[in-house]
Backbone atoms as SQL, in Angstrom:
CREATE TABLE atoms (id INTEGER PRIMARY KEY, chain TEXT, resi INTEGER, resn TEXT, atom TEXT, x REAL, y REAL, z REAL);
INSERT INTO atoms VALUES
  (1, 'A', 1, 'UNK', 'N', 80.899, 103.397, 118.515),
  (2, 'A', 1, 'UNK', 'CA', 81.695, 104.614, 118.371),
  (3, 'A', 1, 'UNK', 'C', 82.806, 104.606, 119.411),
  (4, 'A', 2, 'UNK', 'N', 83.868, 105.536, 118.798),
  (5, 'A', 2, 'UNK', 'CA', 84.918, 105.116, 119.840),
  (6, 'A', 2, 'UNK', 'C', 85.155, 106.256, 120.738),
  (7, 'A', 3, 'UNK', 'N', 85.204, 105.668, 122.603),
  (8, 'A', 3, 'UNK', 'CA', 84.745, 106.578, 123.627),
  (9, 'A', 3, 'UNK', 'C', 85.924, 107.631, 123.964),
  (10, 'A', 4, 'UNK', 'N', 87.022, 106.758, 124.253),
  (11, 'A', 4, 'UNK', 'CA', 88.212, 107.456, 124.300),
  (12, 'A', 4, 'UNK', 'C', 88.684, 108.356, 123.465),
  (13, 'A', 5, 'UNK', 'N', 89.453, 109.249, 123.774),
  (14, 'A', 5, 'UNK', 'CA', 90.452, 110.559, 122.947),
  (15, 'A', 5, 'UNK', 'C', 91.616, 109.273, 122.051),
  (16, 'A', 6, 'UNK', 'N', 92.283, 108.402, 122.920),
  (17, 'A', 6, 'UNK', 'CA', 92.875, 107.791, 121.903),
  (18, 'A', 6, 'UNK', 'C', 92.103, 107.046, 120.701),
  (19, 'A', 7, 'UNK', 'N', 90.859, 106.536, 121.063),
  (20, 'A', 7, 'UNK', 'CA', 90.447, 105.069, 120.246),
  (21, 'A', 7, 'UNK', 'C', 89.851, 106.210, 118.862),
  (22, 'A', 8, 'UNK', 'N', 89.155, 107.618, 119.612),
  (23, 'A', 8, 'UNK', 'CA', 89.106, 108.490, 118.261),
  (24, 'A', 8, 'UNK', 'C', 90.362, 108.786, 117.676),
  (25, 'A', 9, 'UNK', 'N', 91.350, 109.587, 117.812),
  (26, 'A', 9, 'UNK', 'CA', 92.497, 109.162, 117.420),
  (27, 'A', 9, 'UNK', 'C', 92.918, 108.279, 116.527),
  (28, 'A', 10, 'UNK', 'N', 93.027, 106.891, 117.069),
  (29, 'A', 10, 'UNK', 'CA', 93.445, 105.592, 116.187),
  (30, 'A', 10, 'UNK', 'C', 92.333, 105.835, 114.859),
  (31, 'A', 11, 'UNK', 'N', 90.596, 106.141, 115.291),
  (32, 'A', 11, 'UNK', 'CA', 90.057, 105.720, 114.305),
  (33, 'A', 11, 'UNK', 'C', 89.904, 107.074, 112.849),
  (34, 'A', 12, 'UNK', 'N', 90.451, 108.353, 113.271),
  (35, 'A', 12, 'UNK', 'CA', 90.808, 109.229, 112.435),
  (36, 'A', 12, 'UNK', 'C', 92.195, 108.756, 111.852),
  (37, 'A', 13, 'UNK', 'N', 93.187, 107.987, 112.355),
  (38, 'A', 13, 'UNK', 'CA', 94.588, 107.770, 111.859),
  (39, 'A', 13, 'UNK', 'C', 94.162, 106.336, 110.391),
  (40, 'A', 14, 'UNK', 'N', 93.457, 105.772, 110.947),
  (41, 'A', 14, 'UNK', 'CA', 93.013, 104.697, 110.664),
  (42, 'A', 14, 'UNK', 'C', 92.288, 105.186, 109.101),
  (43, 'A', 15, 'UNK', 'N', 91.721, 105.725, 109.728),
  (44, 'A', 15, 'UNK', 'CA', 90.295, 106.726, 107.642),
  (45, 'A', 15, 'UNK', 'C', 91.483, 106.868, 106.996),
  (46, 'A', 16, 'UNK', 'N', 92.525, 107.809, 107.669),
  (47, 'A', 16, 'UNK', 'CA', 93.620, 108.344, 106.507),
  (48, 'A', 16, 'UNK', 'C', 94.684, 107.278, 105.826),
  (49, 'A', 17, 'UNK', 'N', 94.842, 106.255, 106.966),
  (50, 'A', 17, 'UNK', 'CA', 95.806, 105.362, 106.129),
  (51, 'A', 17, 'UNK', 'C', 94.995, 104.540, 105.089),
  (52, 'A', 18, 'UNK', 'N', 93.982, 104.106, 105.354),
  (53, 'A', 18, 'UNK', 'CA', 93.220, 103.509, 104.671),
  (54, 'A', 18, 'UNK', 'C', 92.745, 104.257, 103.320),
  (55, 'A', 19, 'UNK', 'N', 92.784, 104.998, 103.351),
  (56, 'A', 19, 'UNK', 'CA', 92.839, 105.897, 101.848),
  (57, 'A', 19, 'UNK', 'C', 94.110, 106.160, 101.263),
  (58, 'A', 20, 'UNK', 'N', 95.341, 106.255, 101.702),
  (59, 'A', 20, 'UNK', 'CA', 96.205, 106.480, 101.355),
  (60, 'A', 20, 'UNK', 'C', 96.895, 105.240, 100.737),
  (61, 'A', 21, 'UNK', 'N', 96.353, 103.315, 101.486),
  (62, 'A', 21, 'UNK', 'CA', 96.796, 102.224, 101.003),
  (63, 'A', 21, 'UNK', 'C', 95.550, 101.683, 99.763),
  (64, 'A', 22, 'UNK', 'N', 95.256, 102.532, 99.716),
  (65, 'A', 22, 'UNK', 'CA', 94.062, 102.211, 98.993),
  (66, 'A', 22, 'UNK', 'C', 94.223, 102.796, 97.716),
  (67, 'A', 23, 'UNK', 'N', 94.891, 104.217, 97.670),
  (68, 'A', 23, 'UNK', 'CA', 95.467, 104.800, 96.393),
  (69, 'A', 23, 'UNK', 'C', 96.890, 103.724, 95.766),
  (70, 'A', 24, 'UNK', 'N', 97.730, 103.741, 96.882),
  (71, 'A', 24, 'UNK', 'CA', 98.444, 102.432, 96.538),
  (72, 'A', 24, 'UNK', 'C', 98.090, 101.387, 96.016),
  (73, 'A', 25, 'UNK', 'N', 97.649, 100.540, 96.268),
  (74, 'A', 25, 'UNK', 'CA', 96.878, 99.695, 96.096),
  (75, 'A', 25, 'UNK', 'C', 96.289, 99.644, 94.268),
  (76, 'A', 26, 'UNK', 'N', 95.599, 100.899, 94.148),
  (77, 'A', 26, 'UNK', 'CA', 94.881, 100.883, 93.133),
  (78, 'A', 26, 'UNK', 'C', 96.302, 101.342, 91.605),
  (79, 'A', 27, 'UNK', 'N', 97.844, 102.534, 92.209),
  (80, 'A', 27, 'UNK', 'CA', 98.464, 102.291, 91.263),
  (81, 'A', 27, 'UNK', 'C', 99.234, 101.129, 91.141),
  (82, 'A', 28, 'UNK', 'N', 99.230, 100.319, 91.912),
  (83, 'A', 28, 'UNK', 'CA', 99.744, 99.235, 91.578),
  (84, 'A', 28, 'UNK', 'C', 98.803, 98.192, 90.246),
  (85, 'A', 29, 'UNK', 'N', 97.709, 98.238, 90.663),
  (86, 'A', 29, 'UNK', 'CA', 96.642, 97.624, 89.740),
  (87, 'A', 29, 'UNK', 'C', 96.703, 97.828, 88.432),
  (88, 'A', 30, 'UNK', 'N', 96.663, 99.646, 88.123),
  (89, 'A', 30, 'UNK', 'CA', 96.695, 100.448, 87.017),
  (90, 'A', 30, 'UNK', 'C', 98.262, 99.920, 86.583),
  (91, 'A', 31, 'UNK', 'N', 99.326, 99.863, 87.283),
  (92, 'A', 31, 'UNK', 'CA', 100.976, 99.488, 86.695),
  (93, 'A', 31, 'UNK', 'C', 100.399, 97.959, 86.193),
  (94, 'A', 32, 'UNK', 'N', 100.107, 97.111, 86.516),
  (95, 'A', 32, 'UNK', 'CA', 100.095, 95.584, 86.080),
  (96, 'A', 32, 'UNK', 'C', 99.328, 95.595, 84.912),
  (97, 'A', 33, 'UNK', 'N', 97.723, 96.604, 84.920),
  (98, 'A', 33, 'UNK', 'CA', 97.172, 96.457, 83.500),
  (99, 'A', 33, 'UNK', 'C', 97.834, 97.114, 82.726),
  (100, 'A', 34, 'UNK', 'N', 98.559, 97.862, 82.515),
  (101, 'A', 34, 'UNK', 'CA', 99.834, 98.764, 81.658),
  (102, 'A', 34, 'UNK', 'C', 100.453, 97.553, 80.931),
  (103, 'A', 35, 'UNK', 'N', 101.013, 97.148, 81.225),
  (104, 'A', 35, 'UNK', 'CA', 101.796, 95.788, 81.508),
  (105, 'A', 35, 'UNK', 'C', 101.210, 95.094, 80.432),
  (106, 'A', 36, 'UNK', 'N', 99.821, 94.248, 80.596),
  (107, 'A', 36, 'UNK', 'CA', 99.559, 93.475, 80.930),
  (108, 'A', 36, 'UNK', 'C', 98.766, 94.200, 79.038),
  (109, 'A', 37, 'UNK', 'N', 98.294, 94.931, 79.085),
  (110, 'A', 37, 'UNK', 'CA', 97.739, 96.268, 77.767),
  (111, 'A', 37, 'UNK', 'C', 98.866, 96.342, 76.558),
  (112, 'A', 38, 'UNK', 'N', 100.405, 96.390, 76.901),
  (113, 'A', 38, 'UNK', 'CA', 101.134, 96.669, 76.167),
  (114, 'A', 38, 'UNK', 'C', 101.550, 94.882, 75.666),
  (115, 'A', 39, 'UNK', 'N', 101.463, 93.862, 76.557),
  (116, 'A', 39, 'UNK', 'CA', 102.102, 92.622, 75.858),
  (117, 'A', 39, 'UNK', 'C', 101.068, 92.175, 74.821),
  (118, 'A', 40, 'UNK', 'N', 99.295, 92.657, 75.227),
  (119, 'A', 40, 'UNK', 'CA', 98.371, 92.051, 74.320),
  (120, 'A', 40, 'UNK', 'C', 98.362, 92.651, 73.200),
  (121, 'A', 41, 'UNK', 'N', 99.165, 94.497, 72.872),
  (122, 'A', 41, 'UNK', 'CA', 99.261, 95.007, 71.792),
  (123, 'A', 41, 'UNK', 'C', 100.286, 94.424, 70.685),
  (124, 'A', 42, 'UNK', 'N', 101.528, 92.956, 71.958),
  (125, 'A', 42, 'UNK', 'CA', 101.920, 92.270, 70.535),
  (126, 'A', 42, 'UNK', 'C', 103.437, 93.390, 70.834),
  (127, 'A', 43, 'UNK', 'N', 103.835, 94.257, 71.689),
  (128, 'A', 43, 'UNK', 'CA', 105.107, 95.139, 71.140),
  (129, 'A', 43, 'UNK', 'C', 105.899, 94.965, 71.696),
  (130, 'A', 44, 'UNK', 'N', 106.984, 94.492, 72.028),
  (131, 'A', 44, 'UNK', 'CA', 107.912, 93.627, 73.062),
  (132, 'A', 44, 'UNK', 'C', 108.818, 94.377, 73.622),
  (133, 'A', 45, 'UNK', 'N', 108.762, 95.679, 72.307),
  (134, 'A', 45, 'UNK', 'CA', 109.954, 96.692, 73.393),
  (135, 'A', 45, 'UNK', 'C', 109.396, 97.619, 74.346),
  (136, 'A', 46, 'UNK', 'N', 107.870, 97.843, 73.972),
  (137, 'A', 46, 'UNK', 'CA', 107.212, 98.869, 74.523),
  (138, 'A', 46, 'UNK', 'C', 106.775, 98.290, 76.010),
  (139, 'A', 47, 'UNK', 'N', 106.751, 96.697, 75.717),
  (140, 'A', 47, 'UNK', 'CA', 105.901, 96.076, 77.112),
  (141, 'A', 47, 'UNK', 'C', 107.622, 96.276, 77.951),
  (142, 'A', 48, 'UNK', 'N', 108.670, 96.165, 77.806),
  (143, 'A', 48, 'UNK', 'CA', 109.701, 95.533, 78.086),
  (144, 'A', 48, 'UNK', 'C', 109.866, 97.321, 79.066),
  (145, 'A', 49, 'UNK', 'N', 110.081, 98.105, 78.220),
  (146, 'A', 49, 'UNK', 'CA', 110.014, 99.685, 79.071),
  (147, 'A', 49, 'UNK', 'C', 109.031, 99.584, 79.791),
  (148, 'A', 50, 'UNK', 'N', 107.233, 99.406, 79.847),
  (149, 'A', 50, 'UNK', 'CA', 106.323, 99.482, 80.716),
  (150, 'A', 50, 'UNK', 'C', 106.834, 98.732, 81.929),
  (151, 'A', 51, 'UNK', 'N', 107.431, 97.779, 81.665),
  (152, 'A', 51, 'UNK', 'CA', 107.413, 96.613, 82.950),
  (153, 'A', 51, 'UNK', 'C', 108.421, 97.052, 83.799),
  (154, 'A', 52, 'UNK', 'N', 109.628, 97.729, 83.093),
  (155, 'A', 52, 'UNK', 'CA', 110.595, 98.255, 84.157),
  (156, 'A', 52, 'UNK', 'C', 110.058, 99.111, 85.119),
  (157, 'A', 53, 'UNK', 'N', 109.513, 100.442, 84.470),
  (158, 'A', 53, 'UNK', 'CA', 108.416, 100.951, 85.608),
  (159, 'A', 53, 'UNK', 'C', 107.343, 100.745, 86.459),
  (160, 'A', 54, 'UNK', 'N', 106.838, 99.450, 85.865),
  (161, 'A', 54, 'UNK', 'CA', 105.561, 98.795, 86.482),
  (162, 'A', 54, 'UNK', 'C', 106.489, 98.117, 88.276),
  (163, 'A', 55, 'UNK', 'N', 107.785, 97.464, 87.667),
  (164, 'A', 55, 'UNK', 'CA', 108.774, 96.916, 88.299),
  (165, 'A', 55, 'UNK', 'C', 108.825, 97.850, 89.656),
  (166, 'A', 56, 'UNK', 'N', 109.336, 98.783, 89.838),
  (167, 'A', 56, 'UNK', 'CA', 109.778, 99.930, 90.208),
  (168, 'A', 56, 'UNK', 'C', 108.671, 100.101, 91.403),
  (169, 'A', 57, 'UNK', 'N', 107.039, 100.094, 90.477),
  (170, 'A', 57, 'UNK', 'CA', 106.226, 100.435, 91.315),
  (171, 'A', 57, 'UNK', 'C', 105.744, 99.395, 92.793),
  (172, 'A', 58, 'UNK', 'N', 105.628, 98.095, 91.633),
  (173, 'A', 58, 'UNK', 'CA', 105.542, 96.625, 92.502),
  (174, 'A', 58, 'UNK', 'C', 106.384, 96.835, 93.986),
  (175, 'A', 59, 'UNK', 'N', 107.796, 97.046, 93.480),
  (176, 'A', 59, 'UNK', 'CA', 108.689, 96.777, 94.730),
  (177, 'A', 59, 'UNK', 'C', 108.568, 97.899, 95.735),
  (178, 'A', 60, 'UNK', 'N', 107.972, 99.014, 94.864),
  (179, 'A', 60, 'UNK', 'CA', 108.213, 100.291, 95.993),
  (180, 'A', 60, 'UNK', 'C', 106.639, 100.023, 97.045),
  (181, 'A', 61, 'UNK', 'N', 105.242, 99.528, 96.482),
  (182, 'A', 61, 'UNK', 'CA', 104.411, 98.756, 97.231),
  (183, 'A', 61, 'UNK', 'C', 104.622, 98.216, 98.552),
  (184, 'A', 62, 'UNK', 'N', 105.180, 97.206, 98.049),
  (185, 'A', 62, 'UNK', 'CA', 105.971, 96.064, 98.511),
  (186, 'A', 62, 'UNK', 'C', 106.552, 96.362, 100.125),
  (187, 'A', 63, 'UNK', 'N', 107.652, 97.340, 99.530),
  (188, 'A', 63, 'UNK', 'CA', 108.180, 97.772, 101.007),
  (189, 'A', 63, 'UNK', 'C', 107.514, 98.723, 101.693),
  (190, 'A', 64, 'UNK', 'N', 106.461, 99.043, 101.522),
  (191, 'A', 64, 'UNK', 'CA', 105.635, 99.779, 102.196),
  (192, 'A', 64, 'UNK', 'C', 104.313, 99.100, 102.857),
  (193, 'A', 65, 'UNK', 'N', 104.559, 97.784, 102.850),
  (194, 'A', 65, 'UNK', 'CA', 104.071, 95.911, 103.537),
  (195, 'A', 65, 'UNK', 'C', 102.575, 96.866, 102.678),
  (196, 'A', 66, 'UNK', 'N', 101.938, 97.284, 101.802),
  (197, 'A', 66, 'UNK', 'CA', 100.914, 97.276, 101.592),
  (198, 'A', 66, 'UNK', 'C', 100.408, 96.220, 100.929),
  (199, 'A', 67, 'UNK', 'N', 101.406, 95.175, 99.766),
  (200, 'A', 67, 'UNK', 'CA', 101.123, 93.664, 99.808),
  (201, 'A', 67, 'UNK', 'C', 102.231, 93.318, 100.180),
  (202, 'A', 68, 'UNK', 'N', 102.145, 91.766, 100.050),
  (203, 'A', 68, 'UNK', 'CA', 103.442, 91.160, 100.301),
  (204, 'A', 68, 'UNK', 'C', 104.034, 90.912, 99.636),
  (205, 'A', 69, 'UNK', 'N', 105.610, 90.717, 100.007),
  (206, 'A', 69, 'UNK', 'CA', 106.958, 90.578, 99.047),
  (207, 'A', 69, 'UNK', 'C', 106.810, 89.735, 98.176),
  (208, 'A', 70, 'UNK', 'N', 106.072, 88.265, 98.482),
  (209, 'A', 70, 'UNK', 'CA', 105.837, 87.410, 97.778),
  (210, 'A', 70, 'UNK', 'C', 104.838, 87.410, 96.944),
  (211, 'A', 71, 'UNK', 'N', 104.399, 88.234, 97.388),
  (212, 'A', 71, 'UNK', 'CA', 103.066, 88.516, 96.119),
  (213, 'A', 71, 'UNK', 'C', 103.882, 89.782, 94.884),
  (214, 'A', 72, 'UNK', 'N', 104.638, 90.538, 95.311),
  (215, 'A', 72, 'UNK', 'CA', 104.962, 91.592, 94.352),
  (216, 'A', 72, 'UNK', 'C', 106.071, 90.696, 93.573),
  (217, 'A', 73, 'UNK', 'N', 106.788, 89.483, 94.033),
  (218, 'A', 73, 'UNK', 'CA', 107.748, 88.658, 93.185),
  (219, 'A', 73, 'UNK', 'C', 106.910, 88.030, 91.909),
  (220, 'A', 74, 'UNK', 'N', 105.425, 87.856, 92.965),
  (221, 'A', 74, 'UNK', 'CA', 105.119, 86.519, 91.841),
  (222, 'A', 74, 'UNK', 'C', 104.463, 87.335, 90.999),
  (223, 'A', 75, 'UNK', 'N', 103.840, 88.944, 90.851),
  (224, 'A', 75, 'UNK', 'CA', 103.386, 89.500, 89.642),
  (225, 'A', 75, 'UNK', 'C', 104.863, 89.805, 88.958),
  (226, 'A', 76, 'UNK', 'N', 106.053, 90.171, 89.495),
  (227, 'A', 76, 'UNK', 'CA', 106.870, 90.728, 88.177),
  (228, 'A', 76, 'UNK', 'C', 107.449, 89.531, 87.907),
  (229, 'A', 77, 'UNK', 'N', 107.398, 88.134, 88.474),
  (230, 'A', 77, 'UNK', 'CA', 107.798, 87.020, 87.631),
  (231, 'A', 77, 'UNK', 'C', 106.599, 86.809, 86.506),
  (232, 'A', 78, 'UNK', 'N', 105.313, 86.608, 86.721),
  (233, 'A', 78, 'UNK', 'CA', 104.442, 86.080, 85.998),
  (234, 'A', 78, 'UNK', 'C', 104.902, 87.348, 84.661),
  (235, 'A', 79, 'UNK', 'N', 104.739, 88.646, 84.908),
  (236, 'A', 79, 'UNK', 'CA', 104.724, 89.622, 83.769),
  (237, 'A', 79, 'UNK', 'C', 105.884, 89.349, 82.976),
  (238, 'A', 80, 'UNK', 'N', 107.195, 89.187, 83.394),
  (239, 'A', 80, 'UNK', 'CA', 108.468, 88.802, 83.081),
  (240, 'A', 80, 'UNK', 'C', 108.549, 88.064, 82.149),
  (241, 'A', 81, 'UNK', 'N', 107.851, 86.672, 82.667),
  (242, 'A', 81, 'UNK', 'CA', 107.390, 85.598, 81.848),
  (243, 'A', 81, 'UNK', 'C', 106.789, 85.613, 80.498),
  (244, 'A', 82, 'UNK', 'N', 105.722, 86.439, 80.628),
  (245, 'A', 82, 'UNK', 'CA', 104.714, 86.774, 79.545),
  (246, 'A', 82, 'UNK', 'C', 105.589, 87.754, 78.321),
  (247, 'A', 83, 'UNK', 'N', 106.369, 88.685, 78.954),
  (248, 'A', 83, 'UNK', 'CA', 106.988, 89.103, 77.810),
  (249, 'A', 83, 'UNK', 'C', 107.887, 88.299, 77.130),
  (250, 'A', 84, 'UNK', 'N', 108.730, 87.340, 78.272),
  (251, 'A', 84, 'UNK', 'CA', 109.568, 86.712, 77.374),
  (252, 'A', 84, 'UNK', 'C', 109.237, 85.605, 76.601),
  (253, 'A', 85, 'UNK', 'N', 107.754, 85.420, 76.720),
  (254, 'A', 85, 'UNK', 'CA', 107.063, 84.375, 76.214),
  (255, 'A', 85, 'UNK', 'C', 106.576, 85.018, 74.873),
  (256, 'A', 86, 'UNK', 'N', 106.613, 86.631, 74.512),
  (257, 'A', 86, 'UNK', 'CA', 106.444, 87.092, 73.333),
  (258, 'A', 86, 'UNK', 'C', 107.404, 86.772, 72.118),
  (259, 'A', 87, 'UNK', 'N', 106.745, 86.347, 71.014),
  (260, 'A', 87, 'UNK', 'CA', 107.597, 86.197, 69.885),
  (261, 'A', 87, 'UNK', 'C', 107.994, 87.317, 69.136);
């Protein structure tokens, strides 16, 4: 347990961010299966609108270092891909 006024502190600051990157975290998840829901339904314009917003969400993540840049490139390349890989 933590003895100090600060180290309690840090570890109350700490519960809240951790729930708060954790809601992050999870709409980012929910944006990629959107995504990911609309290309397996086969609809290319509908996935093509989902992904712009999915887009949107990735990068806004992103700069909030909750993942990394390179990780939010390589889901809206891979998704990118997949739609334009739709016939």
């Amino acid at each position: 347990m933590a003895n100090s006024a600060q180290a309690r502190k840090r570890a109350r600051q700490s519960v809240a961010r951790n729930k708060h990157n954790s809601s992050l975290r999870s709409a980012l998840r929910t944006a990629i299966k959107r995504v990911r829901a609309a290309i397996a339904a086969g609809d290319k314009a509908a996935a093509s609108e989902i992904f712009q917003k999915a887009s949107s969400t990735i990068d806004r993540i992103a700069d909030k270092n909750i993942i990394h840049k390179n990780k939010a490139a390589r889901h809206k390349s891979r998704l990118a891909s997949a739609i334009k890989a739709m016939a």
